[in-house]
């Protein structure tokens, strides 16, 4: 497929009007290209902000490395490792890079496949889908029917239906002061942070803070705190760190307490998740 106007590697020096111009060109290019499915690779530096935009294609956004913060009119979502976010067509969104991000995006036209999801949500990637995404972005040409590249795209569209939706995206508030508190918490999470501490930091009453936090994030403070702790744990467990050290570093009084939270949020124990991630990384890739 033809090259996108936006280069695969974005230097930190590109910003402001030039960044907006490049991304506007990409949006126009996505609208004009005939391919039903477009797979793109882009490398972003830490702190990079893709400006607010929308396109007439749905997008499966996957950070192969790094973490992304996606902002839409419905809220702000941090996507955990080994997951992706599904952005339906015509949804306004901006994307902020937290750390150096190696992004893989699959843009899918509405006519590419029946019954594409219509709501924004976070999905867990299967091993097969992860490999298909990596393969798809290596194809430079519009694949002819029956070719290996065309079969990869067809299987990718089929596998899209098998991706389990997970209530994991971490919503971020739009209020700058509250957002700053949330960012600091994500950098150093603790299960012992309290509503009273955060309310005092914002010079708010407990009741006002509770209402404001729920309104801004759609979650209670307790649930948001648990999800933030989970996000901090996932990459460390995937790297093979012992469950005990992860639990204690995050401030849990015991491994069983951490395990209870983890199973409630993700449906499996941290030891099961850790062993699964290690097995996945050791398996030969396509």
PDB file of C-alpha atoms in Angstrom:
ATOM      1  CA  UNK A   1       0.000   0.000   0.000  1.00  0.00           C
ATOM      2  CA  UNK A   2       1.261   3.560  -0.615  1.00  0.00           C
ATOM      3  CA  UNK A   3       3.317   5.179   2.136  1.00  0.00           C
ATOM      4  CA  UNK A   4       1.497   7.362   4.644  1.00  0.00           C
ATOM      5  CA  UNK A   5       2.334  11.104   4.578  1.00  0.00           C
ATOM      6  CA  UNK A   6       3.355  10.711   8.230  1.00  0.00           C
ATOM      7  CA  UNK A   7       6.853   9.154   8.461  1.00  0.00           C
ATOM      8  CA  UNK A   8       7.254   5.887  10.444  1.00  0.00           C
ATOM      9  CA  UNK A   9       9.586   7.633  12.918  1.00  0.00           C
ATOM     10  CA  UNK A  10       8.462  10.950  14.437  1.00  0.00           C
ATOM     11  CA  UNK A  11      11.322  13.021  15.910  1.00  0.00           C
ATOM     12  CA  UNK A  12      10.605  15.028  19.054  1.00  0.00           C
ATOM     13  CA  UNK A  13      11.406  18.212  17.131  1.00  0.00           C
ATOM     14  CA  UNK A  14       8.228  17.890  15.066  1.00  0.00           C
ATOM     15  CA  UNK A  15       5.486  19.699  16.950  1.00  0.00           C
ATOM     16  CA  UNK A  16       2.863  22.405  16.781  1.00  0.00           C
ATOM     17  CA  UNK A  17       1.665  23.491  13.344  1.00  0.00           C
ATOM     18  CA  UNK A  18       3.952  21.049  11.515  1.00  0.00           C
ATOM     19  CA  UNK A  19       2.601  18.120  13.527  1.00  0.00           C
ATOM     20  CA  UNK A  20      -0.984  19.194  12.855  1.00  0.00           C
ATOM     21  CA  UNK A  21      -0.232  19.514   9.152  1.00  0.00           C
ATOM     22  CA  UNK A  22       1.286  16.026   8.934  1.00  0.00           C
ATOM     23  CA  UNK A  23      -1.578  14.412  10.800  1.00  0.00           C
ATOM     24  CA  UNK A  24      -4.186  16.264   8.754  1.00  0.00           C
ATOM     25  CA  UNK A  25      -2.473  14.911   5.645  1.00  0.00           C
ATOM     26  CA  UNK A  26      -2.616  11.379   7.060  1.00  0.00           C
ATOM     27  CA  UNK A  27      -6.344  11.703   7.828  1.00  0.00           C
ATOM     28  CA  UNK A  28      -7.007  12.889   4.281  1.00  0.00           C
ATOM     29  CA  UNK A  29      -4.838  10.079   2.916  1.00  0.00           C
ATOM     30  CA  UNK A  30      -6.795   7.501   4.936  1.00  0.00           C
ATOM     31  CA  UNK A  31     -10.042   8.829   3.481  1.00  0.00           C
ATOM     32  CA  UNK A  32      -8.754   8.678  -0.096  1.00  0.00           C
ATOM     33  CA  UNK A  33      -6.901   5.360  -0.177  1.00  0.00           C
ATOM     34  CA  UNK A  34      -8.928   2.516  -1.670  1.00  0.00           C
ATOM     35  CA  UNK A  35      -7.580  -0.333   0.495  1.00  0.00           C
ATOM     36  CA  UNK A  36     -10.250  -1.596   2.891  1.00  0.00           C
ATOM     37  CA  UNK A  37      -7.621  -2.240   5.589  1.00  0.00           C
ATOM     38  CA  UNK A  38      -4.551  -0.090   6.199  1.00  0.00           C
ATOM     39  CA  UNK A  39      -1.825  -1.192   8.631  1.00  0.00           C
ATOM     40  CA  UNK A  40       0.703   1.414   9.775  1.00  0.00           C
ATOM     41  CA  UNK A  41       3.760   1.483  12.035  1.00  0.00           C
ATOM     42  CA  UNK A  42       4.799   4.690  13.800  1.00  0.00           C
ATOM     43  CA  UNK A  43       7.536   5.308  16.377  1.00  0.00           C
ATOM     44  CA  UNK A  44       6.845   8.192  18.794  1.00  0.00           C
ATOM     45  CA  UNK A  45       9.095   9.871  21.395  1.00  0.00           C
ATOM     46  CA  UNK A  46       8.108  10.265  25.035  1.00  0.00           C
ATOM     47  CA  UNK A  47       5.535  12.996  25.631  1.00  0.00           C
ATOM     48  CA  UNK A  48       4.468  13.216  21.991  1.00  0.00           C
ATOM     49  CA  UNK A  49       0.856  14.271  21.422  1.00  0.00           C
ATOM     50  CA  UNK A  50      -1.145  13.247  18.369  1.00  0.00           C
ATOM     51  CA  UNK A  51      -3.633  16.125  18.039  1.00  0.00           C
ATOM     52  CA  UNK A  52      -7.384  15.617  18.237  1.00  0.00           C
ATOM     53  CA  UNK A  53      -8.760  14.215  15.002  1.00  0.00           C
ATOM     54  CA  UNK A  54     -11.153  11.657  13.564  1.00  0.00           C
ATOM     55  CA  UNK A  55     -11.394   9.485  10.470  1.00  0.00           C
ATOM     56  CA  UNK A  56     -14.039   7.476   8.674  1.00  0.00           C
ATOM     57  CA  UNK A  57     -12.257   4.221   9.440  1.00  0.00           C
ATOM     58  CA  UNK A  58     -12.300   2.317  12.707  1.00  0.00           C
ATOM     59  CA  UNK A  59      -8.898   1.921  14.337  1.00  0.00           C
ATOM     60  CA  UNK A  60      -7.334  -0.865  16.390  1.00  0.00           C
ATOM     61  CA  UNK A  61      -4.534   0.930  18.239  1.00  0.00           C
ATOM     62  CA  UNK A  62      -1.805  -1.231  19.776  1.00  0.00           C
ATOM     63  CA  UNK A  63       1.346  -0.023  21.545  1.00  0.00           C
ATOM     64  CA  UNK A  64       3.941  -2.723  20.970  1.00  0.00           C
ATOM     65  CA  UNK A  65       6.121  -0.890  23.490  1.00  0.00           C
ATOM     66  CA  UNK A  66       5.319   2.019  25.772  1.00  0.00           C
ATOM     67  CA  UNK A  67       1.950   3.216  27.050  1.00  0.00           C
ATOM     68  CA  UNK A  68      -0.609   5.458  25.365  1.00  0.00           C
ATOM     69  CA  UNK A  69      -3.208   7.778  26.829  1.00  0.00           C
ATOM     70  CA  UNK A  70      -6.208   8.138  24.506  1.00  0.00           C
ATOM     71  CA  UNK A  71      -8.543  11.109  24.977  1.00  0.00           C
ATOM     72  CA  UNK A  72     -12.079  11.127  23.542  1.00  0.00           C
ATOM     73  CA  UNK A  73     -15.273  13.006  24.334  1.00  0.00           C
ATOM     74  CA  UNK A  74     -16.217  10.023  26.517  1.00  0.00           C
ATOM     75  CA  UNK A  75     -13.099  10.227  28.683  1.00  0.00           C
ATOM     76  CA  UNK A  76      -9.401   9.461  28.806  1.00  0.00           C
ATOM     77  CA  UNK A  77      -8.111   5.899  28.621  1.00  0.00           C
ATOM     78  CA  UNK A  78      -4.716   4.463  29.441  1.00  0.00           C
ATOM     79  CA  UNK A  79      -4.217   1.204  27.559  1.00  0.00           C
ATOM     80  CA  UNK A  80      -2.343  -1.502  29.513  1.00  0.00           C
ATOM     81  CA  UNK A  81       0.424  -3.702  28.067  1.00  0.00           C
ATOM     82  CA  UNK A  82      -0.647  -6.626  25.868  1.00  0.00           C
ATOM     83  CA  UNK A  83      -3.936  -4.837  25.129  1.00  0.00           C
ATOM     84  CA  UNK A  84      -5.293  -2.558  22.422  1.00  0.00           C
ATOM     85  CA  UNK A  85      -8.058   0.002  22.151  1.00  0.00           C
ATOM     86  CA  UNK A  86     -10.812  -0.136  19.552  1.00  0.00           C
ATOM     87  CA  UNK A  87     -11.801   3.297  18.251  1.00  0.00           C
ATOM     88  CA  UNK A  88     -14.963   3.209  16.120  1.00  0.00           C
ATOM     89  CA  UNK A  89     -15.111   5.288  12.966  1.00  0.00           C
ATOM     90  CA  UNK A  90     -15.678   9.053  13.345  1.00  0.00           C
ATOM     91  CA  UNK A  91     -14.810   9.165  17.059  1.00  0.00           C
ATOM     92  CA  UNK A  92     -12.781  12.277  17.875  1.00  0.00           C
ATOM     93  CA  UNK A  93      -9.613  11.335  19.734  1.00  0.00           C
ATOM     94  CA  UNK A  94      -6.119  12.482  20.681  1.00  0.00           C
ATOM     95  CA  UNK A  95      -3.225  10.224  21.716  1.00  0.00           C
ATOM     96  CA  UNK A  96      -0.453  11.070  24.197  1.00  0.00           C
ATOM     97  CA  UNK A  97       2.705   8.980  24.483  1.00  0.00           C
ATOM     98  CA  UNK A  98       3.852   7.996  27.972  1.00  0.00           C
ATOM     99  CA  UNK A  99       7.378   6.836  27.298  1.00  0.00           C
ATOM    100  CA  UNK A 100       8.809   5.930  23.903  1.00  0.00           C
ATOM    101  CA  UNK A 101       5.982   4.237  21.983  1.00  0.00           C
ATOM    102  CA  UNK A 102       6.200   1.787  19.103  1.00  0.00           C
ATOM    103  CA  UNK A 103       2.658   1.975  17.740  1.00  0.00           C
ATOM    104  CA  UNK A 104       0.863  -0.365  15.377  1.00  0.00           C
ATOM    105  CA  UNK A 105      -2.492   0.791  13.993  1.00  0.00           C
ATOM    106  CA  UNK A 106      -4.980  -1.117  11.857  1.00  0.00           C
ATOM    107  CA  UNK A 107      -7.461   1.192  10.078  1.00  0.00           C
ATOM    108  CA  UNK A 108     -10.559  -0.626   8.841  1.00  0.00           C
ATOM    109  CA  UNK A 109     -13.138   0.778   6.439  1.00  0.00           C
ATOM    110  CA  UNK A 110     -16.821   0.196   7.377  1.00  0.00           C
ATOM    111  CA  UNK A 111     -17.359  -2.023   4.321  1.00  0.00           C
ATOM    112  CA  UNK A 112     -14.362  -4.274   5.099  1.00  0.00           C
ATOM    113  CA  UNK A 113     -16.335  -6.630   7.324  1.00  0.00           C
ATOM    114  CA  UNK A 114     -19.885  -6.882   8.663  1.00  0.00           C
ATOM    115  CA  UNK A 115     -20.732  -6.206  12.298  1.00  0.00           C
ATOM    116  CA  UNK A 116     -17.657  -4.223  13.303  1.00  0.00           C
ATOM    117  CA  UNK A 117     -17.917  -3.070  16.943  1.00  0.00           C
ATOM    118  CA  UNK A 118     -19.641   0.291  17.327  1.00  0.00           C
ATOM    119  CA  UNK A 119     -18.444   1.232  20.819  1.00  0.00           C
ATOM    120  CA  UNK A 120     -15.043   2.273  22.138  1.00  0.00           C
ATOM    121  CA  UNK A 121     -13.455  -0.378  24.358  1.00  0.00           C
ATOM    122  CA  UNK A 122     -10.212  -2.035  25.438  1.00  0.00           C
ATOM    123  CA  UNK A 123      -9.456  -5.567  24.243  1.00  0.00           C
ATOM    124  CA  UNK A 124      -6.908  -8.211  25.206  1.00  0.00           C
ATOM    125  CA  UNK A 125      -4.821  -9.332  22.238  1.00  0.00           C
ATOM    126  CA  UNK A 126      -4.616 -13.015  21.439  1.00  0.00           C
ATOM    127  CA  UNK A 127      -1.237 -14.444  20.429  1.00  0.00           C
ATOM    128  CA  UNK A 128      -2.562 -14.870  16.900  1.00  0.00           C
ATOM    129  CA  UNK A 129      -3.793 -11.278  16.611  1.00  0.00           C
ATOM    130  CA  UNK A 130      -0.481  -9.903  17.866  1.00  0.00           C
ATOM    131  CA  UNK A 131       1.386 -11.834  15.183  1.00  0.00           C
ATOM    132  CA  UNK A 132      -1.109 -10.812  12.497  1.00  0.00           C
ATOM    133  CA  UNK A 133      -0.705  -7.115  13.363  1.00  0.00           C
ATOM    134  CA  UNK A 134       3.082  -7.386  13.144  1.00  0.00           C
ATOM    135  CA  UNK A 135       2.797  -9.157   9.801  1.00  0.00           C
ATOM    136  CA  UNK A 136       0.230  -6.707   8.411  1.00  0.00           C
ATOM    137  CA  UNK A 137       2.407  -3.615   8.887  1.00  0.00           C
ATOM    138  CA  UNK A 138       5.252  -5.174   6.885  1.00  0.00           C
ATOM    139  CA  UNK A 139       3.176  -5.227   3.693  1.00  0.00           C
ATOM    140  CA  UNK A 140       3.896  -2.217   1.464  1.00  0.00           C
ATOM    141  CA  UNK A 141       1.625  -3.076  -1.450  1.00  0.00           C
ATOM    142  CA  UNK A 142      -2.109  -3.372  -1.895  1.00  0.00           C
ATOM    143  CA  UNK A 143      -2.184  -7.190  -1.787  1.00  0.00           C
ATOM    144  CA  UNK A 144      -3.806  -9.037  -4.685  1.00  0.00           C
ATOM    145  CA  UNK A 145      -6.608 -11.482  -3.828  1.00  0.00           C
ATOM    146  CA  UNK A 146      -5.319 -14.845  -2.703  1.00  0.00           C
ATOM    147  CA  UNK A 147      -1.825 -13.589  -1.864  1.00  0.00           C
ATOM    148  CA  UNK A 148      -0.219 -14.276   1.500  1.00  0.00           C
ATOM    149  CA  UNK A 149      -0.642 -10.608   2.489  1.00  0.00           C
ATOM    150  CA  UNK A 150      -4.347 -10.677   1.577  1.00  0.00           C
ATOM    151  CA  UNK A 151      -4.839 -13.850   3.618  1.00  0.00           C
ATOM    152  CA  UNK A 152      -3.158 -12.214   6.632  1.00  0.00           C
ATOM    153  CA  UNK A 153      -5.573  -9.275   6.404  1.00  0.00           C
ATOM    154  CA  UNK A 154      -8.578 -11.579   6.025  1.00  0.00           C
ATOM    155  CA  UNK A 155      -7.557 -13.638   9.049  1.00  0.00           C
ATOM    156  CA  UNK A 156      -6.921 -10.442  11.024  1.00  0.00           C
ATOM    157  CA  UNK A 157     -10.496  -9.316  10.379  1.00  0.00           C
ATOM    158  CA  UNK A 158     -11.801 -12.707  11.492  1.00  0.00           C
ATOM    159  CA  UNK A 159      -9.665 -12.717  14.639  1.00  0.00           C
ATOM    160  CA  UNK A 160     -10.947  -9.252  15.525  1.00  0.00           C
ATOM    161  CA  UNK A 161     -14.228 -10.898  16.538  1.00  0.00           C
ATOM    162  CA  UNK A 162     -12.390 -13.152  19.016  1.00  0.00           C
ATOM    163  CA  UNK A 163     -10.695 -10.401  20.995  1.00  0.00           C
ATOM    164  CA  UNK A 164     -12.093 -10.427  24.541  1.00  0.00           C
ATOM    165  CA  UNK A 165     -13.379  -7.053  25.678  1.00  0.00           C
ATOM    166  CA  UNK A 166     -12.015  -6.094  29.075  1.00  0.00           C
ATOM    167  CA  UNK A 167     -13.114  -3.299  31.438  1.00  0.00           C
ATOM    168  CA  UNK A 168      -9.516  -2.223  31.895  1.00  0.00           C
ATOM    169  CA  UNK A 169      -8.909   1.156  30.316  1.00  0.00           C
ATOM    170  CA  UNK A 170      -7.880   3.598  33.025  1.00  0.00           C
ATOM    171  CA  UNK A 171     -10.003   6.758  32.620  1.00  0.00           C
ATOM    172  CA  UNK A 172      -8.216  10.039  33.285  1.00  0.00           C
ATOM    173  CA  UNK A 173      -9.985  13.232  34.394  1.00  0.00           C
ATOM    174  CA  UNK A 174      -9.986  16.346  32.250  1.00  0.00           C
ATOM    175  CA  UNK A 175      -9.608  18.674  35.260  1.00  0.00           C
ATOM    176  CA  UNK A 176      -5.896  19.701  35.245  1.00  0.00           C
ATOM    177  CA  UNK A 177      -5.381  19.577  39.021  1.00  0.00           C
ATOM    178  CA  UNK A 178      -7.061  16.198  39.415  1.00  0.00           C
ATOM    179  CA  UNK A 179      -5.267  14.872  36.347  1.00  0.00           C
ATOM    180  CA  UNK A 180      -1.933  15.895  37.881  1.00  0.00           C
ATOM    181  CA  UNK A 181      -2.736  13.901  41.020  1.00  0.00           C
ATOM    182  CA  UNK A 182      -3.669  10.888  38.901  1.00  0.00           C
ATOM    183  CA  UNK A 183      -0.435  11.092  36.918  1.00  0.00           C
ATOM    184  CA  UNK A 184       1.658  11.210  40.069  1.00  0.00           C
ATOM    185  CA  UNK A 185      -0.261   8.238  41.444  1.00  0.00           C
ATOM    186  CA  UNK A 186       0.322   6.201  38.272  1.00  0.00           C
ATOM    187  CA  UNK A 187       4.048   6.901  38.595  1.00  0.00           C
ATOM    188  CA  UNK A 188       4.040   5.626  42.197  1.00  0.00           C
ATOM    189  CA  UNK A 189       0.788   3.772  42.979  1.00  0.00           C
ATOM    190  CA  UNK A 190      -0.260   2.636  46.443  1.00  0.00           C
ATOM    191  CA  UNK A 191      -3.374   0.768  47.603  1.00  0.00           C
ATOM    192  CA  UNK A 192      -3.347   2.878  50.769  1.00  0.00           C
ATOM    193  CA  UNK A 193      -4.013   6.258  49.132  1.00  0.00           C
ATOM    194  CA  UNK A 194      -7.185   7.736  50.614  1.00  0.00           C
ATOM    195  CA  UNK A 195      -9.978   9.997  49.500  1.00  0.00           C
ATOM    196  CA  UNK A 196      -9.251  12.331  52.404  1.00  0.00           C
ATOM    197  CA  UNK A 197      -5.630  12.792  51.294  1.00  0.00           C
ATOM    198  CA  UNK A 198      -6.593  13.630  47.726  1.00  0.00           C
ATOM    199  CA  UNK A 199      -9.448  15.884  48.799  1.00  0.00           C
ATOM    200  CA  UNK A 200      -7.110  17.788  51.111  1.00  0.00           C
ATOM    201  CA  UNK A 201      -4.557  18.194  48.297  1.00  0.00           C
ATOM    202  CA  UNK A 202      -7.252  19.889  46.200  1.00  0.00           C
ATOM    203  CA  UNK A 203      -8.713  21.860  49.116  1.00  0.00           C
ATOM    204  CA  UNK A 204     -12.048  20.096  48.640  1.00  0.00           C
ATOM    205  CA  UNK A 205     -14.435  18.416  51.037  1.00  0.00           C
ATOM    206  CA  UNK A 206     -14.598  14.637  50.950  1.00  0.00           C
ATOM    207  CA  UNK A 207     -18.114  14.761  49.511  1.00  0.00           C
ATOM    208  CA  UNK A 208     -17.214  17.271  46.788  1.00  0.00           C
ATOM    209  CA  UNK A 209     -14.103  15.318  45.838  1.00  0.00           C
ATOM    210  CA  UNK A 210     -16.010  12.030  45.630  1.00  0.00           C
ATOM    211  CA  UNK A 211     -18.625  13.548  43.336  1.00  0.00           C
ATOM    212  CA  UNK A 212     -16.033  15.296  41.197  1.00  0.00           C
ATOM    213  CA  UNK A 213     -13.887  12.186  40.790  1.00  0.00           C
ATOM    214  CA  UNK A 214     -16.885  10.063  39.806  1.00  0.00           C
ATOM    215  CA  UNK A 215     -18.033  12.694  37.324  1.00  0.00           C
ATOM    216  CA  UNK A 216     -14.575  13.095  35.767  1.00  0.00           C
ATOM    217  CA  UNK A 217     -13.640   9.407  35.478  1.00  0.00           C
ATOM    218  CA  UNK A 218     -16.881   7.453  35.667  1.00  0.00           C
ATOM    219  CA  UNK A 219     -15.345   5.339  38.444  1.00  0.00           C
ATOM    220  CA  UNK A 220     -15.223   5.483  42.208  1.00  0.00           C
ATOM    221  CA  UNK A 221     -11.878   6.514  43.661  1.00  0.00           C
ATOM    222  CA  UNK A 222     -11.405   3.023  45.133  1.00  0.00           C
ATOM    223  CA  UNK A 223     -11.956   1.232  41.819  1.00  0.00           C
ATOM    224  CA  UNK A 224      -9.761   3.704  39.920  1.00  0.00           C
ATOM    225  CA  UNK A 225      -6.985   3.222  42.471  1.00  0.00           C
ATOM    226  CA  UNK A 226      -7.205  -0.557  42.088  1.00  0.00           C
ATOM    227  CA  UNK A 227      -7.007  -0.346  38.309  1.00  0.00           C
ATOM    228  CA  UNK A 228      -4.002   1.995  38.495  1.00  0.00           C
ATOM    229  CA  UNK A 229      -2.215  -0.492  40.777  1.00  0.00           C
ATOM    230  CA  UNK A 230      -3.062  -3.264  38.328  1.00  0.00           C
ATOM    231  CA  UNK A 231      -1.586  -1.275  35.445  1.00  0.00           C
ATOM    232  CA  UNK A 232       1.650  -0.827  37.394  1.00  0.00           C
ATOM    233  CA  UNK A 233       1.805  -4.564  38.090  1.00  0.00           C
ATOM    234  CA  UNK A 234       1.161  -5.900  34.572  1.00  0.00           C
ATOM    235  CA  UNK A 235       4.443  -4.972  32.840  1.00  0.00           C
ATOM    236  CA  UNK A 236       6.510  -6.097  35.832  1.00  0.00           C
ATOM    237  CA  UNK A 237       4.798  -9.476  35.954  1.00  0.00           C
ATOM    238  CA  UNK A 238       5.153  -9.824  32.183  1.00  0.00           C
ATOM    239  CA  UNK A 239       8.903  -9.226  32.607  1.00  0.00           C
ATOM    240  CA  UNK A 240       9.047 -12.157  35.022  1.00  0.00           C
ATOM    241  CA  UNK A 241       9.324 -10.365  38.369  1.00  0.00           C
ATOM    242  CA  UNK A 242       8.204 -12.457  41.361  1.00  0.00           C
ATOM    243  CA  UNK A 243       4.642 -11.843  42.479  1.00  0.00           C
ATOM    244  CA  UNK A 244       5.789 -11.234  46.045  1.00  0.00           C
ATOM    245  CA  UNK A 245       8.159  -8.391  45.146  1.00  0.00           C
ATOM    246  CA  UNK A 246       5.586  -6.728  42.887  1.00  0.00           C
ATOM    247  CA  UNK A 247       2.903  -6.912  45.583  1.00  0.00           C
ATOM    248  CA  UNK A 248       5.143  -5.505  48.309  1.00  0.00           C
ATOM    249  CA  UNK A 249       6.600  -2.758  46.082  1.00  0.00           C
ATOM    250  CA  UNK A 250       3.069  -1.589  45.281  1.00  0.00           C
ATOM    251  CA  UNK A 251       2.371  -1.255  48.995  1.00  0.00           C
ATOM    252  CA  UNK A 252       0.191  -4.305  49.613  1.00  0.00           C
ATOM    253  CA  UNK A 253       0.461  -5.730  53.107  1.00  0.00           C
ATOM    254  CA  UNK A 254       0.431  -9.301  51.818  1.00  0.00           C
ATOM    255  CA  UNK A 255       0.520 -11.341  48.637  1.00  0.00           C
ATOM    256  CA  UNK A 256      -3.028 -12.711  49.242  1.00  0.00           C
ATOM    257  CA  UNK A 257      -4.390  -9.139  49.389  1.00  0.00           C
ATOM    258  CA  UNK A 258      -2.696  -8.329  46.073  1.00  0.00           C
ATOM    259  CA  UNK A 259      -3.897 -11.602  44.569  1.00  0.00           C
ATOM    260  CA  UNK A 260      -7.490 -10.898  45.597  1.00  0.00           C
ATOM    261  CA  UNK A 261      -7.404  -7.493  43.891  1.00  0.00           C
ATOM    262  CA  UNK A 262      -5.709  -8.896  40.784  1.00  0.00           C
ATOM    263  CA  UNK A 263      -8.210 -11.750  40.343  1.00  0.00           C
ATOM    264  CA  UNK A 264     -11.144  -9.394  40.885  1.00  0.00           C
ATOM    265  CA  UNK A 265      -9.884  -7.033  38.181  1.00  0.00           C
ATOM    266  CA  UNK A 266      -8.434  -9.427  35.597  1.00  0.00           C
ATOM    267  CA  UNK A 267     -10.131 -12.754  36.317  1.00  0.00           C
ATOM    268  CA  UNK A 268      -6.894 -14.722  36.829  1.00  0.00           C
ATOM    269  CA  UNK A 269      -4.255 -14.856  39.542  1.00  0.00           C
ATOM    270  CA  UNK A 270      -1.046 -12.823  39.157  1.00  0.00           C
ATOM    271  CA  UNK A 271       0.977 -16.064  39.078  1.00  0.00           C
ATOM    272  CA  UNK A 272      -1.165 -17.399  36.217  1.00  0.00           C
ATOM    273  CA  UNK A 273      -0.822 -14.099  34.324  1.00  0.00           C
ATOM    274  CA  UNK A 274       2.953 -14.054  34.878  1.00  0.00           C
ATOM    275  CA  UNK A 275       3.452 -17.634  33.669  1.00  0.00           C
ATOM    276  CA  UNK A 276       1.265 -16.988  30.625  1.00  0.00           C
ATOM    277  CA  UNK A 277       3.215 -13.873  29.633  1.00  0.00           C
ATOM    278  CA  UNK A 278       6.553 -15.642  30.049  1.00  0.00           C
ATOM    279  CA  UNK A 279       5.391 -18.577  27.947  1.00  0.00           C
ATOM    280  CA  UNK A 280       4.141 -16.186  25.284  1.00  0.00           C
ATOM    281  CA  UNK A 281       7.454 -14.340  25.100  1.00  0.00           C
ATOM    282  CA  UNK A 282       9.425 -17.583  24.857  1.00  0.00           C
ATOM    283  CA  UNK A 283       7.263 -18.958  22.072  1.00  0.00           C
ATOM    284  CA  UNK A 284       8.642 -18.554  18.508  1.00  0.00           C
ATOM    285  CA  UNK A 285       7.040 -15.659  16.636  1.00  0.00           C
ATOM    286  CA  UNK A 286       5.738 -15.768  13.111  1.00  0.00           C
TER     287      UNK A 286
END
